[in-house]
Amino acid sequence: MQKIKSFTINHNILQPGVYMSRLDYFQSVPIITLDIRLKRPNIENPLEMSEIHTMEHLGATFLRNHLSLASDVVYFGPMGCRTGFYLLIHGNHSTESLLKLVEDTMEFIAAFEGEIPGSTAIECGNYLDHDLKSANLSANDFLSKLRVIQTRDLQYPG
Ligand SMILES: [Zn+2]
């Protein structure tokens, strides 16, 4: 089988940031796949399962309620390696608006207090495995990294 594109990038030189992982066309409709990379692969500790799970619930809630872009959000979910998230979004969007969307999502997660949306046994497949405090902190930590990123063109290094 062919190696899929996301396995061909060099994870050893990947820094935290936001990257355009793919741009696919389905019957001429563009779908952007963003790589939202919170942790340096194989160097930093990945996110804990409980915090990435909470960040997924909060991120999805924010994105699917977004005033102008909710209808373009196809999918938001964690990477299996627990170093970040994929966000699939429909349509043409400027680099600036995509970065703003990611920043706004992280700000929402960083500031969230109270009951985690969708975290009852009826709504979630592993409802006890959540950690709001760590989710707040990791989102905040990523925001501080995003604010000092030099290259904001969504291009992978190398
Ligand atoms: Zn869940």
Tab-separated table of N, CA, C and O in Angstrom, residues 18-109:
chain	number	residue	atom	x	y	z
A	18	VAL	N	0.487	25.410	13.585
A	18	VAL	CA	-0.672	25.039	12.772
A	18	VAL	C	-0.201	24.855	11.334
A	18	VAL	O	0.445	25.752	10.777
A	19	TYR	N	-0.505	23.708	10.763
A	19	TYR	CA	-0.030	23.383	9.414
A	19	TYR	C	-1.192	22.918	8.538
A	19	TYR	O	-2.152	22.323	9.019
A	20	MET	N	-1.035	23.185	7.245
A	20	MET	CA	-1.988	22.643	6.268
A	20	MET	C	-1.523	21.231	5.936
A	20	MET	O	-0.548	21.040	5.218
A	21	SER	N	-2.208	20.246	6.491
A	21	SER	CA	-1.830	18.853	6.266
A	21	SER	C	-2.252	18.403	4.875
A	21	SER	O	-1.500	17.721	4.179
A	22	ARG	N	-3.471	18.763	4.481
A	22	ARG	CA	-3.984	18.344	3.170
A	22	ARG	C	-4.961	19.390	2.649
A	22	ARG	O	-5.605	20.093	3.425
A	23	LEU	N	-5.059	19.407	1.337
A	23	LEU	CA	-6.159	20.123	0.679
A	23	LEU	C	-6.725	19.153	-0.339
A	23	LEU	O	-6.067	18.812	-1.321
A	24	ASP	N	-7.918	18.659	-0.085
A	24	ASP	CA	-8.547	17.669	-0.964
A	24	ASP	C	-9.753	18.297	-1.651
A	24	ASP	O	-10.390	19.193	-1.101
A	25	TYR	N	-10.036	17.783	-2.812
A	25	TYR	CA	-11.239	18.227	-3.522
A	25	TYR	C	-12.173	17.047	-3.713
A	25	TYR	O	-11.777	16.026	-4.241
A	26	PHE	N	-13.388	17.205	-3.218
A	26	PHE	CA	-14.401	16.188	-3.419
A	26	PHE	C	-15.445	16.785	-4.363
A	26	PHE	O	-16.201	17.673	-3.958
A	27	GLN	N	-15.413	16.307	-5.607
A	27	GLN	CA	-16.268	16.885	-6.654
A	27	GLN	C	-16.145	18.413	-6.644
A	27	GLN	O	-17.136	19.127	-6.571
A	28	SER	N	-14.892	18.850	-6.693
A	28	SER	CA	-14.499	20.268	-6.752
A	28	SER	C	-14.792	21.078	-5.484
A	28	SER	O	-14.619	22.286	-5.454
A	29	VAL	N	-15.263	20.406	-4.438
A	29	VAL	CA	-15.469	21.100	-3.163
A	29	VAL	C	-14.209	20.938	-2.303
A	29	VAL	O	-13.820	19.817	-1.983
A	30	PRO	N	-13.556	22.054	-1.940
A	30	PRO	CA	-12.328	21.919	-1.156
A	30	PRO	C	-12.584	21.558	0.308
A	30	PRO	O	-13.493	22.105	0.936
A	31	ILE	N	-11.772	20.640	0.801
A	31	ILE	CA	-11.757	20.307	2.232
A	31	ILE	C	-10.311	20.466	2.708
A	31	ILE	O	-9.408	19.788	2.227
A	32	ILE	N	-10.117	21.380	3.658
A	32	ILE	CA	-8.796	21.619	4.238
A	32	ILE	C	-8.639	20.740	5.472
A	32	ILE	O	-9.554	20.670	6.295
A	33	THR	N	-7.492	20.073	5.589
A	33	THR	CA	-7.158	19.365	6.828
A	33	THR	C	-6.037	20.121	7.525
A	33	THR	O	-4.929	20.218	6.996
A	34	LEU	N	-6.342	20.690	8.687
A	34	LEU	CA	-5.325	21.393	9.466
A	34	LEU	C	-4.703	20.448	10.482
A	34	LEU	O	-5.416	19.695	11.151
A	35	ASP	N	-3.392	20.519	10.576
A	35	ASP	CA	-2.624	19.821	11.606
A	35	ASP	C	-2.381	20.840	12.722
A	35	ASP	O	-1.655	21.813	12.530
A	36	ILE	N	-3.065	20.659	13.835
A	36	ILE	CA	-2.903	21.560	14.983
A	36	ILE	C	-1.987	20.836	15.959
A	36	ILE	O	-2.418	19.944	16.692
A	37	ARG	N	-0.711	21.223	15.913
A	37	ARG	CA	0.314	20.431	16.614
A	37	ARG	C	0.689	21.121	17.920
A	37	ARG	O	1.343	22.160	17.915
A	38	LEU	N	0.281	20.537	19.017
A	38	LEU	CA	0.528	21.158	20.328
A	38	LEU	C	1.878	20.779	20.913
A	38	LEU	O	2.465	21.543	21.675
A	39	LYS	N	2.333	19.579	20.592
A	39	LYS	CA	3.550	19.063	21.228
A	39	LYS	C	4.576	18.657	20.183
A	39	LYS	O	4.206	18.160	19.116
A	40	ARG	N	5.837	18.852	20.510
A	40	ARG	CA	6.911	18.402	19.620
A	40	ARG	C	6.950	16.886	19.601
A	40	ARG	O	7.199	16.246	20.616
A	41	PRO	N	6.721	16.284	18.419
A	41	PRO	CA	6.664	14.823	18.345
A	41	PRO	C	7.953	14.167	18.838
A	41	PRO	O	9.054	14.615	18.499
A	42	ASN	N	7.817	13.160	19.638
A	42	ASN	CA	8.925	12.312	20.109
A	42	ASN	C	9.926	13.057	21.002
A	42	ASN	O	10.959	12.495	21.361
A	43	ILE	N	9.634	14.297	21.365
A	43	ILE	CA	10.538	15.056	22.235
A	43	ILE	C	9.801	15.501	23.494
A	43	ILE	O	10.208	15.184	24.599
A	44	GLU	N	8.705	16.224	23.279
A	44	GLU	CA	7.885	16.606	24.433
A	44	GLU	C	6.973	15.440	24.817
A	44	GLU	O	6.630	14.608	23.968
A	45	ASN	N	6.562	15.420	26.069
A	45	ASN	CA	5.538	14.458	26.464
A	45	ASN	C	4.260	14.761	25.692
A	45	ASN	O	3.882	15.924	25.566
A	46	PRO	N	3.595	13.730	25.182
A	46	PRO	CA	2.319	13.998	24.513
A	46	PRO	C	1.259	14.396	25.537
A	46	PRO	O	1.487	14.300	26.747
A	47	LEU	N	0.121	14.871	25.046
A	47	LEU	CA	-0.994	15.184	25.943
A	47	LEU	C	-1.450	13.894	26.625
A	47	LEU	O	-1.412	12.821	26.022
A	48	GLU	N	-1.872	14.031	27.869
A	48	GLU	CA	-2.456	12.876	28.546
A	48	GLU	C	-3.802	12.549	27.896
A	48	GLU	O	-4.483	13.434	27.385
A	49	MET	N	-4.171	11.274	27.972
A	49	MET	CA	-5.439	10.846	27.357
A	49	MET	C	-6.626	11.655	27.891
A	49	MET	O	-7.477	12.107	27.132
A	50	SER	N	-6.651	11.867	29.215
A	50	SER	CA	-7.797	12.557	29.815
A	50	SER	C	-7.878	14.021	29.356
A	50	SER	O	-8.962	14.551	29.123
A	51	GLU	N	-6.727	14.677	29.191
A	51	GLU	CA	-6.795	16.096	28.793
A	51	GLU	C	-7.111	16.255	27.313
A	51	GLU	O	-7.868	17.136	26.920
A	52	ILE	N	-6.530	15.377	26.464
A	52	ILE	CA	-6.830	15.495	25.029
A	52	ILE	C	-8.311	15.178	24.790
A	52	ILE	O	-8.965	15.756	23.918
A	53	HIS	N	-8.862	14.290	25.615
A	53	HIS	CA	-10.280	13.931	25.515
A	53	HIS	C	-11.154	15.143	25.853
A	53	HIS	O	-12.096	15.485	25.130
A	54	THR	N	-10.805	15.834	26.938
A	54	THR	CA	-11.570	17.026	27.316
A	54	THR	C	-11.419	18.128	26.269
A	54	THR	O	-12.389	18.805	25.916
A	55	MET	N	-10.190	18.293	25.754
A	55	MET	CA	-9.971	19.316	24.717
A	55	MET	C	-10.795	19.005	23.473
A	55	MET	O	-11.310	19.901	22.809
A	56	GLU	N	-10.943	17.731	23.162
A	56	GLU	CA	-11.762	17.337	22.009
A	56	GLU	C	-13.219	17.747	22.225
A	56	GLU	O	-13.847	18.343	21.341
A	57	HIS	N	-13.754	17.450	23.411
A	57	HIS	CA	-15.153	17.811	23.697
A	57	HIS	C	-15.348	19.331	23.609
A	57	HIS	O	-16.326	19.811	23.037
A	58	LEU	N	-14.411	20.073	24.198
A	58	LEU	CA	-14.567	21.534	24.238
A	58	LEU	C	-14.337	22.153	22.859
A	58	LEU	O	-15.067	23.047	22.437
A	59	GLY	N	-13.316	21.662	22.154
A	59	GLY	CA	-13.021	22.190	20.820
A	59	GLY	C	-14.175	21.943	19.866
A	59	GLY	O	-14.600	22.841	19.130
A	60	ALA	N	-14.698	20.721	19.882
A	60	ALA	CA	-15.814	20.394	18.994
A	60	ALA	C	-17.035	21.241	19.326
A	60	ALA	O	-17.739	21.730	18.437
A	61	THR	N	-17.285	21.440	20.621
A	61	THR	CA	-18.425	22.263	21.048
A	61	THR	C	-18.272	23.698	20.547
A	61	THR	O	-19.211	24.288	19.999
A	62	PHE	N	-17.066	24.246	20.708
A	62	PHE	CA	-16.830	25.618	20.255
A	62	PHE	C	-17.000	25.732	18.736
A	62	PHE	O	-17.698	26.615	18.237
A	63	LEU	N	-16.352	24.823	18.010
A	63	LEU	CA	-16.345	24.925	16.547
A	63	LEU	C	-17.739	24.737	15.956
A	63	LEU	O	-18.123	25.415	15.007
A	64	ARG	N	-18.512	23.834	16.544
A	64	ARG	CA	-19.836	23.546	15.986
A	64	ARG	C	-20.886	24.573	16.392
A	64	ARG	O	-22.014	24.537	15.927
A	65	ASN	N	-20.475	25.492	17.281
A	65	ASN	CA	-21.358	26.605	17.643
A	65	ASN	C	-20.841	27.931	17.096
A	65	ASN	O	-21.399	28.987	17.414
A	66	HIS	N	-19.791	27.872	16.291
A	66	HIS	CA	-19.156	29.102	15.817
A	66	HIS	C	-20.133	29.908	14.962
A	66	HIS	O	-20.828	29.356	14.095
A	67	LEU	N	-20.169	31.211	15.212
A	67	LEU	CA	-21.176	32.058	14.559
A	67	LEU	C	-21.091	32.015	13.044
A	67	LEU	O	-22.096	31.901	12.360
A	68	SER	N	-19.883	32.130	12.486
A	68	SER	CA	-19.793	32.233	11.027
A	68	SER	C	-19.255	30.963	10.366
A	68	SER	O	-19.505	30.732	9.180
A	69	LEU	N	-18.539	30.112	11.096
A	69	LEU	CA	-17.872	28.993	10.426
A	69	LEU	C	-18.405	27.611	10.802
A	69	LEU	O	-17.928	26.596	10.271
A	70	ALA	N	-19.379	27.552	11.697
A	70	ALA	CA	-19.873	26.242	12.162
A	70	ALA	C	-20.279	25.332	11.009
A	70	ALA	O	-19.982	24.134	11.017
A	71	SER	N	-20.912	25.901	9.998
A	71	SER	CA	-21.419	25.053	8.908
A	71	SER	C	-20.298	24.540	8.006
A	71	SER	O	-20.518	23.648	7.189
A	72	ASP	N	-19.084	25.081	8.155
A	72	ASP	CA	-17.942	24.593	7.375
A	72	ASP	C	-17.098	23.569	8.131
A	72	ASP	O	-16.183	22.980	7.557
A	73	VAL	N	-17.378	23.384	9.405
A	73	VAL	CA	-16.577	22.444	10.194
A	73	VAL	C	-17.024	21.020	9.875
A	73	VAL	O	-18.186	20.668	10.043
A	74	VAL	N	-16.081	20.225	9.359
A	74	VAL	CA	-16.386	18.837	9.013
A	74	VAL	C	-16.049	17.917	10.178
A	74	VAL	O	-16.825	17.024	10.518
A	75	TYR	N	-14.890	18.145	10.784
A	75	TYR	CA	-14.438	17.224	11.833
A	75	TYR	C	-13.362	17.884	12.679
A	75	TYR	O	-12.515	18.614	12.158
A	76	PHE	N	-13.369	17.607	13.968
A	76	PHE	CA	-12.284	18.000	14.867
A	76	PHE	C	-12.008	16.820	15.779
A	76	PHE	O	-12.911	16.324	16.450
A	77	GLY	N	-10.773	16.358	15.801
A	77	GLY	CA	-10.485	15.213	16.659
A	77	GLY	C	-9.005	15.045	16.909
A	77	GLY	O	-8.160	15.623	16.219
A	78	PRO	N	-8.666	14.249	17.920
A	78	PRO	CA	-7.274	14.091	18.340
A	78	PRO	C	-6.482	13.140	17.448
A	78	PRO	O	-7.035	12.209	16.874
A	79	MET	N	-5.184	13.392	17.374
A	79	MET	CA	-4.275	12.459	16.708
A	79	MET	C	-4.019	11.274	17.644
A	79	MET	O	-3.908	11.456	18.864
A	80	GLY	N	-3.849	10.121	17.082
A	80	GLY	CA	-3.591	8.928	17.886
A	80	GLY	C	-2.300	9.014	18.676
A	80	GLY	O	-2.176	8.408	19.746
A	81	CYS	N	-1.330	9.801	18.184
A	81	CYS	CA	-0.049	9.964	18.904
A	81	CYS	C	-0.171	10.959	20.054
A	81	CYS	O	0.780	11.142	20.812
A	82	ARG	N	-1.316	11.614	20.160
A	82	ARG	CA	-1.629	12.550	21.251
A	82	ARG	C	-0.739	13.789	21.259
A	82	ARG	O	-0.519	14.399	22.306
A	83	THR	N	-0.204	14.167	20.082
A	83	THR	CA	0.569	15.410	20.032
A	83	THR	C	-0.252	16.562	19.449
A	83	THR	O	0.252	17.683	19.382
A	84	GLY	N	-1.468	16.300	19.022
A	84	GLY	CA	-2.273	17.383	18.462
A	84	GLY	C	-3.617	16.918	17.952
A	84	GLY	O	-4.088	15.826	18.303
A	85	PHE	N	-4.217	17.766	17.112
A	85	PHE	CA	-5.570	17.535	16.608
A	85	PHE	C	-5.606	17.746	15.092
A	85	PHE	O	-4.804	18.502	14.541
A	86	TYR	N	-6.555	17.128	14.467
A	86	TYR	CA	-6.887	17.456	13.082
A	86	TYR	C	-8.211	18.210	13.062
A	86	TYR	O	-9.144	17.857	13.778
A	87	LEU	N	-8.244	19.251	12.247
A	87	LEU	CA	-9.487	19.988	12.012
A	87	LEU	C	-9.736	19.980	10.510
A	87	LEU	O	-8.906	20.451	9.733
A	88	LEU	N	-10.861	19.412	10.120
A	88	LEU	CA	-11.245	19.395	8.706
A	88	LEU	C	-12.292	20.470	8.489
A	88	LEU	O	-13.287	20.537	9.232
A	89	ILE	N	-12.032	21.289	7.479
A	89	ILE	CA	-12.926	22.421	7.257
A	89	ILE	C	-13.212	22.582	5.775
A	89	ILE	O	-12.338	22.406	4.936
A	90	HIS	N	-14.460	22.845	5.491
A	90	HIS	CA	-14.952	22.910	4.123
A	90	HIS	C	-14.820	24.329	3.563
A	90	HIS	O	-14.987	25.297	4.296
A	91	GLY	N	-14.464	24.418	2.298
A	91	GLY	CA	-14.496	25.716	1.631
A	91	GLY	C	-13.149	26.402	1.578
A	91	GLY	O	-12.140	25.879	2.040
A	92	ASN	N	-13.122	27.579	0.975
A	92	ASN	CA	-11.900	28.384	0.876
A	92	ASN	C	-11.833	29.353	2.051
A	92	ASN	O	-12.792	30.077	2.311
A	93	HIS	N	-10.708	29.341	2.734
A	93	HIS	CA	-10.528	30.241	3.874
A	93	HIS	C	-9.117	30.786	3.829
A	93	HIS	O	-8.184	30.061	3.482
A	94	SER	N	-8.962	32.026	4.207
A	94	SER	CA	-7.621	32.607	4.234
A	94	SER	C	-6.822	31.983	5.374
A	94	SER	O	-7.388	31.503	6.365
A	95	THR	N	-5.503	32.001	5.202
A	95	THR	CA	-4.609	31.523	6.251
A	95	THR	C	-4.902	32.246	7.564
A	95	THR	O	-4.965	31.644	8.626
A	96	GLU	N	-5.109	33.549	7.446
A	96	GLU	CA	-5.388	34.372	8.626
A	96	GLU	C	-6.650	33.916	9.359
A	96	GLU	O	-6.660	33.806	10.589
A	97	SER	N	-7.706	33.627	8.605
A	97	SER	CA	-8.952	33.250	9.272
A	97	SER	C	-8.843	31.851	9.875
A	97	SER	O	-9.451	31.567	10.917
A	98	LEU	N	-8.049	30.974	9.247
A	98	LEU	CA	-7.861	29.634	9.825
A	98	LEU	C	-7.077	29.717	11.136
A	98	LEU	O	-7.423	29.069	12.126
A	99	LEU	N	-6.030	30.539	11.130
A	99	LEU	CA	-5.241	30.707	12.360
A	99	LEU	C	-6.079	31.332	13.465
A	99	LEU	O	-6.007	30.940	14.625
A	100	LYS	N	-6.906	32.291	13.087
A	100	LYS	CA	-7.788	32.941	14.058
A	100	LYS	C	-8.766	31.923	14.643
A	100	LYS	O	-9.027	31.918	15.853
A	101	LEU	N	-9.284	31.046	13.803
A	101	LEU	CA	-10.228	30.028	14.268
A	101	LEU	C	-9.560	29.095	15.283
A	101	LEU	O	-10.149	28.757	16.313
A	102	VAL	N	-8.327	28.699	14.988
A	102	VAL	CA	-7.599	27.825	15.922
A	102	VAL	C	-7.323	28.563	17.236
A	102	VAL	O	-7.528	28.021	18.326
A	103	GLU	N	-6.906	29.814	17.131
A	103	GLU	CA	-6.631	30.595	18.341
A	103	GLU	C	-7.896	30.781	19.182
A	103	GLU	O	-7.861	30.620	20.401
A	104	ASP	N	-9.000	31.077	18.510
A	104	ASP	CA	-10.261	31.262	19.241
A	104	ASP	C	-10.692	29.958	19.919
A	104	ASP	O	-11.225	29.977	21.040
A	105	THR	N	-10.478	28.832	19.227
A	105	THR	CA	-10.818	27.522	19.806
A	105	THR	C	-9.992	27.282	21.068
A	105	THR	O	-10.517	26.861	22.110
A	106	MET	N	-8.701	27.573	20.977
A	106	MET	CA	-7.820	27.346	22.128
A	106	MET	C	-8.141	28.315	23.278
A	106	MET	O	-8.044	27.944	24.446
A	107	GLU	N	-8.524	29.524	22.920
A	107	GLU	CA	-8.911	30.473	23.973
A	107	GLU	C	-10.160	29.990	24.710
A	107	GLU	O	-10.267	30.107	25.931
A	108	PHE	N	-11.087	29.442	23.945
A	108	PHE	CA	-12.306	28.893	24.559
A	108	PHE	C	-11.949	27.755	25.522
A	108	PHE	O	-12.433	27.699	26.659
A	109	ILE	N	-11.073	26.847	25.064
A	109	ILE	CA	-10.685	25.702	25.900
A	109	ILE	C	-9.935	26.190	27.145
A	109	ILE	O	-10.171	25.719	28.258
